[in-house]
CSV table of C-alpha atoms in Angstrom, one decimal:
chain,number,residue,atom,x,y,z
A,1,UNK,CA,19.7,-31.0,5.3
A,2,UNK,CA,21.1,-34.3,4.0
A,3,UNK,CA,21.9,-35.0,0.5
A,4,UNK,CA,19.6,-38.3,1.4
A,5,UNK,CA,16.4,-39.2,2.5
A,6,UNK,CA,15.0,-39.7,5.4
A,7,UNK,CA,13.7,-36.4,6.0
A,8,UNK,CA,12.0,-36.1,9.2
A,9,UNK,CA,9.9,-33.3,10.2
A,10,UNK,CA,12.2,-30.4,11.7
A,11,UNK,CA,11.6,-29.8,15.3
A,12,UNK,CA,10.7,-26.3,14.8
A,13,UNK,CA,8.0,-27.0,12.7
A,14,UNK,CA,6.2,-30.7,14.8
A,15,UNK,CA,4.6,-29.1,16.9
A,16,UNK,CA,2.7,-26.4,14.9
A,17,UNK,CA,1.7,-29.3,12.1
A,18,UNK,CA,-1.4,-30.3,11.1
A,19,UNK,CA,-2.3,-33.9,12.4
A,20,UNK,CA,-3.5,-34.9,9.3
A,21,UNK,CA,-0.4,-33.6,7.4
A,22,UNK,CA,2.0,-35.0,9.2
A,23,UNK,CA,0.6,-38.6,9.8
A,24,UNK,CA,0.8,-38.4,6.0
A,25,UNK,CA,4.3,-36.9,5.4
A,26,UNK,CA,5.4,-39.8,7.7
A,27,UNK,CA,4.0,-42.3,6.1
A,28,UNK,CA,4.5,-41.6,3.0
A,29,UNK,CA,6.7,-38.8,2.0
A,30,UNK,CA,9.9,-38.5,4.7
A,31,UNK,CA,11.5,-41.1,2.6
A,32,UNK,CA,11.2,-39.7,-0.7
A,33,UNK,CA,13.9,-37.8,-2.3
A,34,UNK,CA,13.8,-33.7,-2.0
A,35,UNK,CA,13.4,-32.5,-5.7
A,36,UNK,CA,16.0,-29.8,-5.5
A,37,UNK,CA,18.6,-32.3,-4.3
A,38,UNK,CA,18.7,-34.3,-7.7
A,39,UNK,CA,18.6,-33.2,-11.1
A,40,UNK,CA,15.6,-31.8,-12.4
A,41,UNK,CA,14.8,-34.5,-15.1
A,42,UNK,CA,14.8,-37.0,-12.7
A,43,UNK,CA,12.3,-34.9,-10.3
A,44,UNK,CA,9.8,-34.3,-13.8
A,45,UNK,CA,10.0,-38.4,-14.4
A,46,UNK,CA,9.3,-39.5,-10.7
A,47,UNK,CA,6.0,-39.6,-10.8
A,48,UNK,CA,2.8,-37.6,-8.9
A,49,UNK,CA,3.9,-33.8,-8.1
A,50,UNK,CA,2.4,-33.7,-4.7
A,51,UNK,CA,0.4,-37.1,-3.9
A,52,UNK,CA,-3.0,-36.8,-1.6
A,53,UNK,CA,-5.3,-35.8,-4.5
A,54,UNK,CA,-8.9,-36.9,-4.5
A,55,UNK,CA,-10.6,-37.9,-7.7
A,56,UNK,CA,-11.6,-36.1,-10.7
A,57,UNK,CA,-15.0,-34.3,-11.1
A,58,UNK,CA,-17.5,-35.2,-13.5
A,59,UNK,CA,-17.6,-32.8,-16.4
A,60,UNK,CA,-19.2,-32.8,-19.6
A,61,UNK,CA,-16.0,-32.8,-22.0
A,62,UNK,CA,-12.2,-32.5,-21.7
A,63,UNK,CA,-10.5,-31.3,-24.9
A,64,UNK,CA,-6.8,-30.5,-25.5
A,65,UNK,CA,-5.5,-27.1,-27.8
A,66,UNK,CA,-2.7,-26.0,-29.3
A,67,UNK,CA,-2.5,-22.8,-30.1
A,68,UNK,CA,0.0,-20.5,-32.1
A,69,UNK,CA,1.2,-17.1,-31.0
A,70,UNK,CA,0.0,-13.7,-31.5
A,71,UNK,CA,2.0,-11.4,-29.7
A,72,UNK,CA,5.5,-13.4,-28.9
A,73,UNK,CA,8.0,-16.3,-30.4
A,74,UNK,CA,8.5,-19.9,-29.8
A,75,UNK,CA,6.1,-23.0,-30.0
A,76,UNK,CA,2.3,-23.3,-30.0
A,77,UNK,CA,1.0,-22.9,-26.4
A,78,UNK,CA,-0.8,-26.3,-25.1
A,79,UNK,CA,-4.1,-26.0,-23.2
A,80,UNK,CA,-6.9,-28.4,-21.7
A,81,UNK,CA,-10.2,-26.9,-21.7
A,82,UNK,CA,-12.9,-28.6,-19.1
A,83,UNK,CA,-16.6,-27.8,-20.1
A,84,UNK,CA,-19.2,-28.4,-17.2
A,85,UNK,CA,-22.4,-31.0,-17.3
A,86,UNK,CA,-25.4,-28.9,-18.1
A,87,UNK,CA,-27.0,-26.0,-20.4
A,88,UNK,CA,-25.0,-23.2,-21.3
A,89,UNK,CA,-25.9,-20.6,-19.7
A,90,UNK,CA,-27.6,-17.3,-22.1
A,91,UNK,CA,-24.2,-15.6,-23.2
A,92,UNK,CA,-22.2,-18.0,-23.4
A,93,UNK,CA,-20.3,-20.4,-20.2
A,94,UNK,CA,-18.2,-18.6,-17.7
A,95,UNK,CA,-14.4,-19.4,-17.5
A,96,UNK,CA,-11.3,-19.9,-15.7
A,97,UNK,CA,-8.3,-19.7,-17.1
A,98,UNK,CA,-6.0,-21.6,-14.4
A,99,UNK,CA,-2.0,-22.3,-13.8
A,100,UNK,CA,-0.3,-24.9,-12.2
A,101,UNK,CA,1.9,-24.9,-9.4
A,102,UNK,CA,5.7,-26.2,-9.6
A,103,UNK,CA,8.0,-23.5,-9.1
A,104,UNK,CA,7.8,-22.6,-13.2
A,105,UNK,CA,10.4,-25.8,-12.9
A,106,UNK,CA,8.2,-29.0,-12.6
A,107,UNK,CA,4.4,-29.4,-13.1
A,108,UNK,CA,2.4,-30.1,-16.8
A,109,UNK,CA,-0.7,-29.8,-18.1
A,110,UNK,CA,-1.6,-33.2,-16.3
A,111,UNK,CA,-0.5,-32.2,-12.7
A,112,UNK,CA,-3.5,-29.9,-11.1
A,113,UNK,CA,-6.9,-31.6,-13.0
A,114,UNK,CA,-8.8,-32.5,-10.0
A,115,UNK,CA,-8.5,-28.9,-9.2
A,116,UNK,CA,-9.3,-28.3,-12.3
A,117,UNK,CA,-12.1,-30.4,-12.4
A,118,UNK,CA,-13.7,-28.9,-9.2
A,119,UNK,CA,-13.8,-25.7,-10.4
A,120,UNK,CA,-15.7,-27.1,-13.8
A,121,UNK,CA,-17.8,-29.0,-12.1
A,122,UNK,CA,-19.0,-26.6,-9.0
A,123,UNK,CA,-18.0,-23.6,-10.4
A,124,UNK,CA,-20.0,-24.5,-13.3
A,125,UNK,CA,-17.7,-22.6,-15.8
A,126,UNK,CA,-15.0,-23.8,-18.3
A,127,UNK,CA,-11.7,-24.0,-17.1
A,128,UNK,CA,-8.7,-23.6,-19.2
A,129,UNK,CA,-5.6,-25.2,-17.9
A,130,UNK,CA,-2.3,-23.8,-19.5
A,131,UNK,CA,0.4,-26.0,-20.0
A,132,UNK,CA,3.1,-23.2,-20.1
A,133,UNK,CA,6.9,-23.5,-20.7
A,134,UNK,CA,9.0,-24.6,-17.7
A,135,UNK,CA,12.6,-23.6,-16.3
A,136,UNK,CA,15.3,-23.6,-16.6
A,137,UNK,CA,15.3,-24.7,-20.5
A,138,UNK,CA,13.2,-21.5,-20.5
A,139,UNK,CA,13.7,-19.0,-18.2
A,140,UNK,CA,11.7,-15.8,-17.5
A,141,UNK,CA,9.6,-14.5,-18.9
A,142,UNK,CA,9.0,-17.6,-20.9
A,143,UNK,CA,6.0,-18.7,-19.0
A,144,UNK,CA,4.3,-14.9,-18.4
A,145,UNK,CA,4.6,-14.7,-22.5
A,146,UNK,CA,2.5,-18.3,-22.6
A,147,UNK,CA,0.2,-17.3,-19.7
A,148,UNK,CA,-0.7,-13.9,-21.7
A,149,UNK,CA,-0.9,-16.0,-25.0
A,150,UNK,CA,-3.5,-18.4,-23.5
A,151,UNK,CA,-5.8,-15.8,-22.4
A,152,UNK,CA,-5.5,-13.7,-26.2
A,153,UNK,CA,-6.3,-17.4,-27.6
A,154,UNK,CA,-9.7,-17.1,-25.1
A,155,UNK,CA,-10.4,-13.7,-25.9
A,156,UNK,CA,-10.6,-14.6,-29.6
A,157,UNK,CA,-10.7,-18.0,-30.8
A,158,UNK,CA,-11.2,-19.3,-27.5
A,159,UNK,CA,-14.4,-17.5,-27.1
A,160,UNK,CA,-15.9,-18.9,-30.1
A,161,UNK,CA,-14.6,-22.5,-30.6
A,162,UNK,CA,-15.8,-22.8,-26.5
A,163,UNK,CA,-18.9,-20.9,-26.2
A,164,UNK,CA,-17.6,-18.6,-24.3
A,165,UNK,CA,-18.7,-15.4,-21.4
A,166,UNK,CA,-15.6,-13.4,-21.8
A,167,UNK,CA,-17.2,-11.2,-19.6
A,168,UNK,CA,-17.0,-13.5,-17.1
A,169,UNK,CA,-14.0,-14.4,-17.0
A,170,UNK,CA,-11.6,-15.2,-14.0
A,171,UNK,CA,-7.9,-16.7,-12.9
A,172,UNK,CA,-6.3,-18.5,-10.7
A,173,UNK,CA,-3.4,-21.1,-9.9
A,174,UNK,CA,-1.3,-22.3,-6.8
A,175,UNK,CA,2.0,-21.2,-6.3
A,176,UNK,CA,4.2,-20.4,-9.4
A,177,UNK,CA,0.8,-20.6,-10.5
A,178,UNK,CA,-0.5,-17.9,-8.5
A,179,UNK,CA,2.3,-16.0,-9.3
A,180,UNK,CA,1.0,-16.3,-13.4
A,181,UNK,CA,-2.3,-15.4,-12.8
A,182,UNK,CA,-1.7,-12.3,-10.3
A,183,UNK,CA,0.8,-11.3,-13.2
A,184,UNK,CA,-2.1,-11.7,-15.8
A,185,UNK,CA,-4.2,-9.6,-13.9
A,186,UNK,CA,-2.0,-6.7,-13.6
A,187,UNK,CA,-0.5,-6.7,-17.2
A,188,UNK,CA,-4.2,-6.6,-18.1
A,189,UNK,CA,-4.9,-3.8,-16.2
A,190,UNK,CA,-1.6,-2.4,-17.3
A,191,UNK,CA,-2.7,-2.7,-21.0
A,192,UNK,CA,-5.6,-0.8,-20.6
A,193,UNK,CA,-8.3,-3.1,-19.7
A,194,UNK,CA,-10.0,-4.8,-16.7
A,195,UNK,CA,-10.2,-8.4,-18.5
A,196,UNK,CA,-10.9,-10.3,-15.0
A,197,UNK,CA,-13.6,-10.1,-12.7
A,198,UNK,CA,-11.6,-12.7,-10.3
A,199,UNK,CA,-8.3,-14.2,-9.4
A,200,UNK,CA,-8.0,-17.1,-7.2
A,201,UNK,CA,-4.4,-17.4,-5.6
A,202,UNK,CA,-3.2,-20.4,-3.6
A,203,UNK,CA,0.1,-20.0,-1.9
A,204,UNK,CA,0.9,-17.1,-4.4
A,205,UNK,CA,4.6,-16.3,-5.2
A,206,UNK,CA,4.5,-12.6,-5.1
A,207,UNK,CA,7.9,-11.5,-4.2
A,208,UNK,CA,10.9,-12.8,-5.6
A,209,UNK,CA,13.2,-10.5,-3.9
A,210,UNK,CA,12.3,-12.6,-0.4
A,211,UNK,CA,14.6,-14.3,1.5
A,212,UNK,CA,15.5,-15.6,5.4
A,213,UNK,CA,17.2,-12.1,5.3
A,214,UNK,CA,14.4,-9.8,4.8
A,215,UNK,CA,10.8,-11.8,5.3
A,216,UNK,CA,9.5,-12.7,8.7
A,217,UNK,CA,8.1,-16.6,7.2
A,218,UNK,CA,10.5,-16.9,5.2
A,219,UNK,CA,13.0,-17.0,8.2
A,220,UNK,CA,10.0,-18.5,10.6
A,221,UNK,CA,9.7,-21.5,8.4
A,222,UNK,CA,13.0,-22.1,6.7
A,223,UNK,CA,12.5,-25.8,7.7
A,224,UNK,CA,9.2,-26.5,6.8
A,225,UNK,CA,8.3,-29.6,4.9
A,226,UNK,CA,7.0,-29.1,0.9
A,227,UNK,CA,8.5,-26.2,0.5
A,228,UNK,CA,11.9,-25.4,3.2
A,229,UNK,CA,14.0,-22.0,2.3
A,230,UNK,CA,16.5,-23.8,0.0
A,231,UNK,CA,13.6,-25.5,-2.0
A,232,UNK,CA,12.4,-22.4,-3.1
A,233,UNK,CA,15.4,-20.8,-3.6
A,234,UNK,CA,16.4,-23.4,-6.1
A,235,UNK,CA,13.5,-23.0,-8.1
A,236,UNK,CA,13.9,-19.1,-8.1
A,237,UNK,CA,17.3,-19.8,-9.1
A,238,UNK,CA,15.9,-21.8,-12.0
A,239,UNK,CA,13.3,-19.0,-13.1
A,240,UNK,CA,15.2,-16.6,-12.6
A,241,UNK,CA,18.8,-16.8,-13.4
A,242,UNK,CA,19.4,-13.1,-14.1
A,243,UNK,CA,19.3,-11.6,-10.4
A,244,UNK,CA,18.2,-7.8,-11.4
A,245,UNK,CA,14.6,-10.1,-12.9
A,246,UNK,CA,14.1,-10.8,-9.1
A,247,UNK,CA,12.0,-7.5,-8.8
A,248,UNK,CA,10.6,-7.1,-12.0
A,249,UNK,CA,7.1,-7.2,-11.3
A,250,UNK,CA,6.4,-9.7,-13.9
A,251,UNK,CA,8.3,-12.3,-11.3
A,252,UNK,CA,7.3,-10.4,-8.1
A,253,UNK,CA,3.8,-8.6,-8.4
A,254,UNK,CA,3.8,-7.7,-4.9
A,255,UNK,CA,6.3,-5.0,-6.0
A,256,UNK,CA,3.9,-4.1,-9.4
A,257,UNK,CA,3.4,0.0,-9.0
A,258,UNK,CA,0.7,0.2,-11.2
A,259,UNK,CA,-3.0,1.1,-10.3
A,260,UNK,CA,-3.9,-1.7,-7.5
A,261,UNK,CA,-7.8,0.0,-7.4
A,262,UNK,CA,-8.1,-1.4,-11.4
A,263,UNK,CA,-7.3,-4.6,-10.2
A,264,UNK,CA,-10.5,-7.8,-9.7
A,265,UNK,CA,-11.6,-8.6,-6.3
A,266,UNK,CA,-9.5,-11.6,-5.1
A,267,UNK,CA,-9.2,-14.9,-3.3
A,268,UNK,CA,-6.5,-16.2,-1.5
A,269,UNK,CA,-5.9,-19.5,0.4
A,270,UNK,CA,-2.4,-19.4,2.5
A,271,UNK,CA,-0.5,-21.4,4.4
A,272,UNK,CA,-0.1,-20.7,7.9
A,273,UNK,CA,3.6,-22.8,7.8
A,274,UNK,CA,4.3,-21.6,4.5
A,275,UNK,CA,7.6,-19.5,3.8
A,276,UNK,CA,5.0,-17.5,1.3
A,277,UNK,CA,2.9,-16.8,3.9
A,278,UNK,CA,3.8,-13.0,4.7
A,279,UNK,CA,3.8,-12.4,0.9
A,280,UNK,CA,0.6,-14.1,0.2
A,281,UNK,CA,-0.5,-11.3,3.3
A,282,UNK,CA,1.1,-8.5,2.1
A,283,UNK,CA,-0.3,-9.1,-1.3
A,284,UNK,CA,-3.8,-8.7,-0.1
A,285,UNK,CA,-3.0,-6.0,2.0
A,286,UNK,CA,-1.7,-4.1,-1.1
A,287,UNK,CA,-5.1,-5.0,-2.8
A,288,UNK,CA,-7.1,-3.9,0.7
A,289,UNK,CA,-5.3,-0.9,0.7
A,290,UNK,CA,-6.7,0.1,-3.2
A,291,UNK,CA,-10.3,-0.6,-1.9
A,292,UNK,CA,-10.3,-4.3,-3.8
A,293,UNK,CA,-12.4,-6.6,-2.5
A,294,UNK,CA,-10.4,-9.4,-0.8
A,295,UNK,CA,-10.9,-12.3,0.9
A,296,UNK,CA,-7.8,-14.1,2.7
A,297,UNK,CA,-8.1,-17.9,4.0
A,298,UNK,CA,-5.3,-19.3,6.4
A,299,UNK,CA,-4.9,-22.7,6.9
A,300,UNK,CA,-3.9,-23.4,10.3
A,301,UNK,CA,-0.8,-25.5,10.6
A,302,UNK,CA,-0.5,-26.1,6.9
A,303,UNK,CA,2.3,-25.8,4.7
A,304,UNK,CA,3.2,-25.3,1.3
A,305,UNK,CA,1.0,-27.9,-0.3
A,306,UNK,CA,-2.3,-28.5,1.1
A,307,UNK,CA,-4.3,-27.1,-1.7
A,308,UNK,CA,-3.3,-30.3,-3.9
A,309,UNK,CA,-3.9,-33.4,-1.3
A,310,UNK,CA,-7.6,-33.0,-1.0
A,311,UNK,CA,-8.2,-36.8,-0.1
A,312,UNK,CA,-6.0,-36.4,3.1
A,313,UNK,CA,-6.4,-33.1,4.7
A,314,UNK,CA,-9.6,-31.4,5.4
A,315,UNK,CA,-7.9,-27.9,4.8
A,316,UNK,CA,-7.2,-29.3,1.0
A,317,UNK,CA,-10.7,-30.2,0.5
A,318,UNK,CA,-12.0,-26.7,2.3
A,319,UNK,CA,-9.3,-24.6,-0.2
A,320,UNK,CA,-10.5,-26.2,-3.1
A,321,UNK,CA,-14.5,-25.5,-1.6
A,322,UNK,CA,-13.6,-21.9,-1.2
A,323,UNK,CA,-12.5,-21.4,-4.8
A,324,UNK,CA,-15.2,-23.2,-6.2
A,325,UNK,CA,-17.9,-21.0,-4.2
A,326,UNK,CA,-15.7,-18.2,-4.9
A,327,UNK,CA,-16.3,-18.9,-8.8
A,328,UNK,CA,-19.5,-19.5,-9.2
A,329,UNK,CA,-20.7,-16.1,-7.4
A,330,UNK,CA,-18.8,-14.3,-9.4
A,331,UNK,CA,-20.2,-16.5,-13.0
A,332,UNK,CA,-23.8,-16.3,-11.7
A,333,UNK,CA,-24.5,-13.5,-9.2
């Protein structure tokens, strides 16, 4: 790959695109600079993460927290909390604790709240979106330690200061995202307890030990667009400078050897053109194997990003329907 845009789409990957994708990538992103060919300050100052989103949702309140630690070191832990129109329900509101996508390297507290907002809104529960520590000024496991802080903060404080239905209470993310909330789940479970009822992964990192070498995607769509081979490695690289983290579960729960049965029922929404495809599989074939329920959505000639350019691709809008349904069942039936 060049050093310099333009980027056209590689020829391996045209004709298997989505229409609606690539009329967009052509028009507006194959002359943009690839984030991991330029510093990383300049990628967090340049503006939207992935343009394509639709609008926010109507909700009822948005309200910002900072929170200090109970159980490691550093700063207070910065959240956004998005309350639903409506009465609370008896018990106290449902909620969501949700992580952004970025590679643990780029992303804030700002960049998924029209997902956010979808999920308040149709889901008709709270959604707490964490604004966790990023890479490489803080490496692993800076942003699992921030992840598990949030969700003591909701357990405790949270609950009241919210109005909170612990016992409802879910997770979800896209991409290093995913990769946060599938971790929560299973240090949870780990710990001694079943905390969540639901985890919704997008495009889930689950195995940082995957590579063109030894992944079938990986190798199949080295090229593709969002999120090529080298992309990924460099935010890896990032996370995880320390090579023997690669297959701490923590970093890759696909490799986790704890009890998968304990573990909530799951939603996934994958890429069909993603080099995290077979991982995002694999990861809910582990949980299909321990009896979990599971429910795994491909999105035909997508790649990396759909889940987060809801105003131009159907399959974005449909992702972000499926978690939304996929919520509220599990707050209100």
């Amino acid at each position: 790959m060049s050093s310099q845009p333009p980027y056209p789409i590689h020829e391996s990957i045209l004709p298997k695109l989505d229409a609606q994708y690539r009329d967009f990538y052509n028009e507006h992103l194959v002359n943009k600079q690839q984030v991991h060919l330029q510093p990383v300050a300049v990628s967090r100052v340049g503006g939207t993460l992935i343009p394509g989103s639709g609008p926010l949702q109507e909700v009822a309140s948005t309200v910002d927290y900072s929170l200090p630690r109970k159980e490691s070191h550093g700063p207070e832990v910065k959240l956004r909390c998005f309350t639903p129109l409506g009465k609370k329900p008896e018990g106290g509101w449902p909620v969501c604790i949700y992580f952004h996508g970025g590679g643990w390297v780029l992303g804030n507290i700002d960049t998924e709240n029209v997902i956010a907002s979808h999920l308040c809104s149709r889901g008709k529960s709270v959604v707490v979106a964490v604004d966790y520590s990023l890479a490489p000024e803080n490496p692993f496991p800076a942003a699992v330690e921030d992840a598990w802080e949030a969700t003591l903060w909701l357990l405790n404080e949270g609950k009241e200061i919210l109005s909170l239905n612990v016992e409802k209470l879910a997770t979800g993310g896209s991409s290093a995202g995913a990769n946060l909330a599938a971790v929560m789940c299973q240090r949870a479970v780990a710990r001694g307890t079943k905390l969540f009822k639901l985890q919704l992964l997008s495009v889930p990192v689950t195995d940082n030990t995957a590579d063109t070498t030894n992944n079938s995607t990986w190798k199949e769509y080295k090229h593709t667009p969002a999120l090529p081979a080298p992309k990924m490695l460099w935010y890896r690289n990032h996370y995880l400078p320390n090579k023997e983290d690669w297959s701490n579960p923590e970093a890759s729960p696909l490799l986790w050897e704890g009890d998968w049965a304990k573990l909530p029922p799951a939603c996934l929404v994958i890429g069909e053109l993603d080099v995290l495809r077979s991982e995002g599989e694999q990861f809910a074939e582990s949980l299909e194997a321990a009896g979990v329920r599971t429910e795994v959505h491909l999105m035909k000639g997508q790649p990396h990003p759909f889940i987060a350019m809801d105003a131009v691709l159907q399959a974005g809008s449909r992702a972000i329907t499926i978690f939304c349904e996929a919520l509220y069942r599990v707050a209100y039936q």
